[in-house]
mmCIF file of C-alpha atoms and ligand atoms in Angstrom:
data_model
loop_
_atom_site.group_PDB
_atom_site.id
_atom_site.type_symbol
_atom_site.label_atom_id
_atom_site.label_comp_id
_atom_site.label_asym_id
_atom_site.label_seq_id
_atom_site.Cartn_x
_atom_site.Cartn_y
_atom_site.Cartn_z
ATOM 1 C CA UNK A 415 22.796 -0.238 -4.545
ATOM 2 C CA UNK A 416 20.853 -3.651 -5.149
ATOM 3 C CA UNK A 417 17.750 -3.662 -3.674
ATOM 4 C CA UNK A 418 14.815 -1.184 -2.808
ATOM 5 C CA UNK A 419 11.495 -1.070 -1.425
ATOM 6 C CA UNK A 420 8.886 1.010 -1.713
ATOM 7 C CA UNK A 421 6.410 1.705 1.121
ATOM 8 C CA UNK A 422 2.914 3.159 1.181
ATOM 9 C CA UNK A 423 -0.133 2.706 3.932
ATOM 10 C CA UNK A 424 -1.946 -0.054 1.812
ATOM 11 C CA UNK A 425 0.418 -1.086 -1.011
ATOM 12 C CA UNK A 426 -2.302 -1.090 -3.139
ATOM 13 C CA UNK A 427 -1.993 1.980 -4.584
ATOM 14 C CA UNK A 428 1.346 4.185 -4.531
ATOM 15 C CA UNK A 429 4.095 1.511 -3.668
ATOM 16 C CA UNK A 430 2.972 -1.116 -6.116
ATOM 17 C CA UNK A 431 2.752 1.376 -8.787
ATOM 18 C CA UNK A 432 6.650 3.416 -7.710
ATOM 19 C CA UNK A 433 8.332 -0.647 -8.085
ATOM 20 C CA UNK A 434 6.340 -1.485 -11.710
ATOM 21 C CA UNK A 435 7.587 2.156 -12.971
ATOM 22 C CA UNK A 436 11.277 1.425 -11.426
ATOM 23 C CA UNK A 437 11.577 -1.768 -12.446
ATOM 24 C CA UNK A 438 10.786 -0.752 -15.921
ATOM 25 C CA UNK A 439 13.474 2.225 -15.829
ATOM 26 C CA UNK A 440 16.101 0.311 -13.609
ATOM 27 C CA UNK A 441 16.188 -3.547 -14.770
ATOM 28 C CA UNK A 442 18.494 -5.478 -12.548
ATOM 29 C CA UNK A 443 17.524 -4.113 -9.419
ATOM 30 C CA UNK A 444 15.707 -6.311 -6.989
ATOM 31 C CA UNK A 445 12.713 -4.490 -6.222
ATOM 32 C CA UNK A 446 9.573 -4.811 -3.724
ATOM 33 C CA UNK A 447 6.620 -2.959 -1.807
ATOM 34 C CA UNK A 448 4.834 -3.149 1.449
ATOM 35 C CA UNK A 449 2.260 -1.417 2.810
ATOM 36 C CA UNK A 450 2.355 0.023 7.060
ATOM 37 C CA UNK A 451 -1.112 -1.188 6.829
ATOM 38 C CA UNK A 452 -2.461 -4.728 6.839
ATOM 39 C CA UNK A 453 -5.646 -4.735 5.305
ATOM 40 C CA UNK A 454 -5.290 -5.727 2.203
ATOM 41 C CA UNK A 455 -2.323 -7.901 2.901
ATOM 42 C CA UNK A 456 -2.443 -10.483 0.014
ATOM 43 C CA UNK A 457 -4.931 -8.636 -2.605
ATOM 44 C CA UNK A 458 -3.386 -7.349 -6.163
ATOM 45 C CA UNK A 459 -3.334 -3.782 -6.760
ATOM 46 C CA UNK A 460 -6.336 -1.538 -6.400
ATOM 47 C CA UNK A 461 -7.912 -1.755 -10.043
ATOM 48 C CA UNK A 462 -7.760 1.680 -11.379
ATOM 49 C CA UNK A 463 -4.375 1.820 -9.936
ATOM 50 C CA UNK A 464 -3.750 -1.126 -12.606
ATOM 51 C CA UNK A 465 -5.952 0.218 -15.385
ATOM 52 C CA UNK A 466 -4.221 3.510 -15.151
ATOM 53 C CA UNK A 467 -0.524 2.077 -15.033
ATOM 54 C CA UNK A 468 -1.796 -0.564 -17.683
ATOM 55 C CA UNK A 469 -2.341 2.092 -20.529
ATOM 56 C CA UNK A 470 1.091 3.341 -19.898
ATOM 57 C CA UNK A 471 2.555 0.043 -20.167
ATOM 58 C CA UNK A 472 3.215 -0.853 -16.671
ATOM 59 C CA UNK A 473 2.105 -4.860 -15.524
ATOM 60 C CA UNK A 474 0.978 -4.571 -12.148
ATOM 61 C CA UNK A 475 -1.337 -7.422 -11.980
ATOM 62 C CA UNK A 476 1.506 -9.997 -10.546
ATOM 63 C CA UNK A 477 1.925 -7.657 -7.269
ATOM 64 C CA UNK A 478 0.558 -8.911 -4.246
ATOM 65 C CA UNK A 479 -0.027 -6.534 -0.842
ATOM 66 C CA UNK A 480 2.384 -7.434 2.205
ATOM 67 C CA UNK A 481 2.910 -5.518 5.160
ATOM 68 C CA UNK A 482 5.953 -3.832 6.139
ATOM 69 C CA UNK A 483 7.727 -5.034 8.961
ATOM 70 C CA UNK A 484 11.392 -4.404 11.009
ATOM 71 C CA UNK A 485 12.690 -7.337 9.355
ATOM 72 C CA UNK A 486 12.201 -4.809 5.777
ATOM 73 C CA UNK A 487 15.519 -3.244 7.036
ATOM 74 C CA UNK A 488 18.171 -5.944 6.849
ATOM 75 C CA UNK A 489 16.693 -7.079 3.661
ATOM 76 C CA UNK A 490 17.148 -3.635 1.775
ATOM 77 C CA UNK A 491 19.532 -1.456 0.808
ATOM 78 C CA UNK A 492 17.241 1.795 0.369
ATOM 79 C CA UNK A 493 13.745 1.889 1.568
ATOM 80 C CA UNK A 494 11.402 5.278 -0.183
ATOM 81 C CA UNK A 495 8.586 6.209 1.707
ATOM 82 C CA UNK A 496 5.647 8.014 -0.083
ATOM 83 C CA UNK A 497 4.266 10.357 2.380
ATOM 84 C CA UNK A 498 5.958 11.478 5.613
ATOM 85 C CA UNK A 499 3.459 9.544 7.816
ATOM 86 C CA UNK A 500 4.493 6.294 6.156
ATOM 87 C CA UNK A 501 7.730 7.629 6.713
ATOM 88 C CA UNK A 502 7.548 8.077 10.782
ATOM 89 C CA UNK A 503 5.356 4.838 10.884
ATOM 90 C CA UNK A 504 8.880 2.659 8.950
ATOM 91 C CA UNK A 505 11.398 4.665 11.560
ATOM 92 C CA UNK A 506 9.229 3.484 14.488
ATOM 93 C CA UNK A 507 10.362 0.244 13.589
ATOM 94 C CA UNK A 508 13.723 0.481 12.540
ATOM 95 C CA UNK A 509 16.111 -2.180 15.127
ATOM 96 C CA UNK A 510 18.464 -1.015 16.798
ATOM 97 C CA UNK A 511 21.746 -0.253 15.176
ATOM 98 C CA UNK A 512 20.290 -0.593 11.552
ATOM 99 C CA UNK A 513 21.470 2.194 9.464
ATOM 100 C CA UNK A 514 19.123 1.604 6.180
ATOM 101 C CA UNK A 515 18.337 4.905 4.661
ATOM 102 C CA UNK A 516 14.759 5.886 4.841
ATOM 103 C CA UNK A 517 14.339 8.355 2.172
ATOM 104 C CA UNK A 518 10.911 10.281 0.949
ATOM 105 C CA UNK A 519 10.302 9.342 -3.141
ATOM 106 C CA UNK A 520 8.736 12.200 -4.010
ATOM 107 C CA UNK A 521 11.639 14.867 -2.769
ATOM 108 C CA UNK A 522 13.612 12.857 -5.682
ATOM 109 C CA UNK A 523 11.226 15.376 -7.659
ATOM 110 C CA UNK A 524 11.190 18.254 -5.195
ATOM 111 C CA UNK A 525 7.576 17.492 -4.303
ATOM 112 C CA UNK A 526 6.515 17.401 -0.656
ATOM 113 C CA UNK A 527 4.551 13.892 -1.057
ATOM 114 C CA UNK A 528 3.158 11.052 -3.199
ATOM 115 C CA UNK A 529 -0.661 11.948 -3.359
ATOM 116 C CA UNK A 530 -2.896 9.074 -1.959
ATOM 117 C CA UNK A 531 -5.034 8.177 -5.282
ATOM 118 C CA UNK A 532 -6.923 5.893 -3.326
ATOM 119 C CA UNK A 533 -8.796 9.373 -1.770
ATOM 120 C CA UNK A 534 -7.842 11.778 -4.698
ATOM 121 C CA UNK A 535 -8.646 9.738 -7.280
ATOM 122 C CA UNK A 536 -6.262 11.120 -9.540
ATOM 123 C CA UNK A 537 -4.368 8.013 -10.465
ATOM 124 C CA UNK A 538 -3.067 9.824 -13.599
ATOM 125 C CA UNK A 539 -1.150 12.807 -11.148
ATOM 126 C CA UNK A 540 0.305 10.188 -9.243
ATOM 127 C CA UNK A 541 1.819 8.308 -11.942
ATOM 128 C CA UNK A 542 3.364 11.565 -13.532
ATOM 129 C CA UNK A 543 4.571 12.236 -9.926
ATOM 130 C CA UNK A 544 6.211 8.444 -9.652
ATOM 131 C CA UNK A 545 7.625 8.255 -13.176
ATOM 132 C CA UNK A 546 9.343 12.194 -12.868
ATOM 133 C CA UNK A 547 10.122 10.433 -9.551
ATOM 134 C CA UNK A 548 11.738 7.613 -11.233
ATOM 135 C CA UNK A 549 13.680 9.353 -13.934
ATOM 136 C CA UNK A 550 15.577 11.031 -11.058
ATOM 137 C CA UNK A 551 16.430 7.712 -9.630
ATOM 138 C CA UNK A 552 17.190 6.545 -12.654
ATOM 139 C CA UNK A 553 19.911 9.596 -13.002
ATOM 140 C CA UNK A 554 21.010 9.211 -9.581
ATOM 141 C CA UNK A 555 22.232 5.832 -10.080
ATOM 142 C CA UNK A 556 23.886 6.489 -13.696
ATOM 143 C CA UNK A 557 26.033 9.561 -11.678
ATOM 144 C CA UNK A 558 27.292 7.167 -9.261
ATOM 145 C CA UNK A 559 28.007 4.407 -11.985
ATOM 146 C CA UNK A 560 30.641 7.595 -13.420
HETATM 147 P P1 4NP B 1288 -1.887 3.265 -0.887
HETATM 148 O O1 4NP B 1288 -3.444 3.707 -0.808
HETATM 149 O O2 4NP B 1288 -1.280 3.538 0.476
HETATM 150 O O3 4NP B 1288 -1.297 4.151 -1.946
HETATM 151 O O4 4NP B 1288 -1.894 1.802 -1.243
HETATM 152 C C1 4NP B 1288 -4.334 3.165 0.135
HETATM 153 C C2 4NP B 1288 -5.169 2.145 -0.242
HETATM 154 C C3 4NP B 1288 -6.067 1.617 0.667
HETATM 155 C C4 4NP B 1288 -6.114 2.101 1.956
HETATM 156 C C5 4NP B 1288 -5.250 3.117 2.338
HETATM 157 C C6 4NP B 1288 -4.363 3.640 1.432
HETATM 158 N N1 4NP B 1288 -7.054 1.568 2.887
HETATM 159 O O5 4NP B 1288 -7.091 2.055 4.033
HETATM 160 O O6 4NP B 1288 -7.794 0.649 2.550
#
């Protein structure tokens, strides 16, 4: 497994937080995040998103939004969706005879869904959901290294 992408609805929040805490649990992986949504297609993540990933020692200022598109298949091994909307919004697009798994982050921690901070507001719950999220990833991959 090489290369993952993370998908939320704005990629401001959720996705661009899930890559900065992978990519600082998995190094060597090529990692990336979209957003089903367009609207804020080229802005950096949402601040408090950064601030609260910042004091944990996650960089997300470099991130820039981009939205999703069928073309997101071929280019990635494993795609995680964070909620099952954004889930059934990526399979609505999937071309035929791709075989790309889809797969929900958050069952990686036997919860249901990643949270949308952007309307909670708790940016702190969502990164203890992403990095528990993350650890599992992180053992996934060492089992299949064995
Ligand atoms: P995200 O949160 O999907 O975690 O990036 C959102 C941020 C902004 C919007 C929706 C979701 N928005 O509609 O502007």
């Amino acid at each position: 497994m090489k290369s993952i992408l993370f998908v939320c609805l704005g990629n401001i929040c959720r996705s661009p937080a899930a890559e900065g805490v992978v990519r600082a649990r998995l190094p060597g992986l090529v990692l990336d995040s979209a957003g089903t949504g367009g609207w804020h297609v080229g802005d950096p993540p949402y601040g408090p998103m950064q601030a609260a990933a910042s004091m944990r020692g996650y960089d997300l200022s470099q991130l820039r939004a981009r939205q999703f598109g069928p073309a997101d298949f071929d280019a990635f091994d494993l795609i995680f969706a964070m909620d099952a909307a954004n889930l059934r919004d990526i399979e609505a697009q999937r071309p035929a005879g791709n075989t790309t798994p889809v797969e929900n982050f958050a069952a990686l921690a036997d919860a249901q869904e990643v949270p949308d901070p952007y309307y909670t507001r708790d940016f702190e719950g969502c990164l203890d959901l992403i990095e528990a999220c993350a650890d599992a990833l992180s053992c996934r991959f060492d089992a299949q290294r064995q």
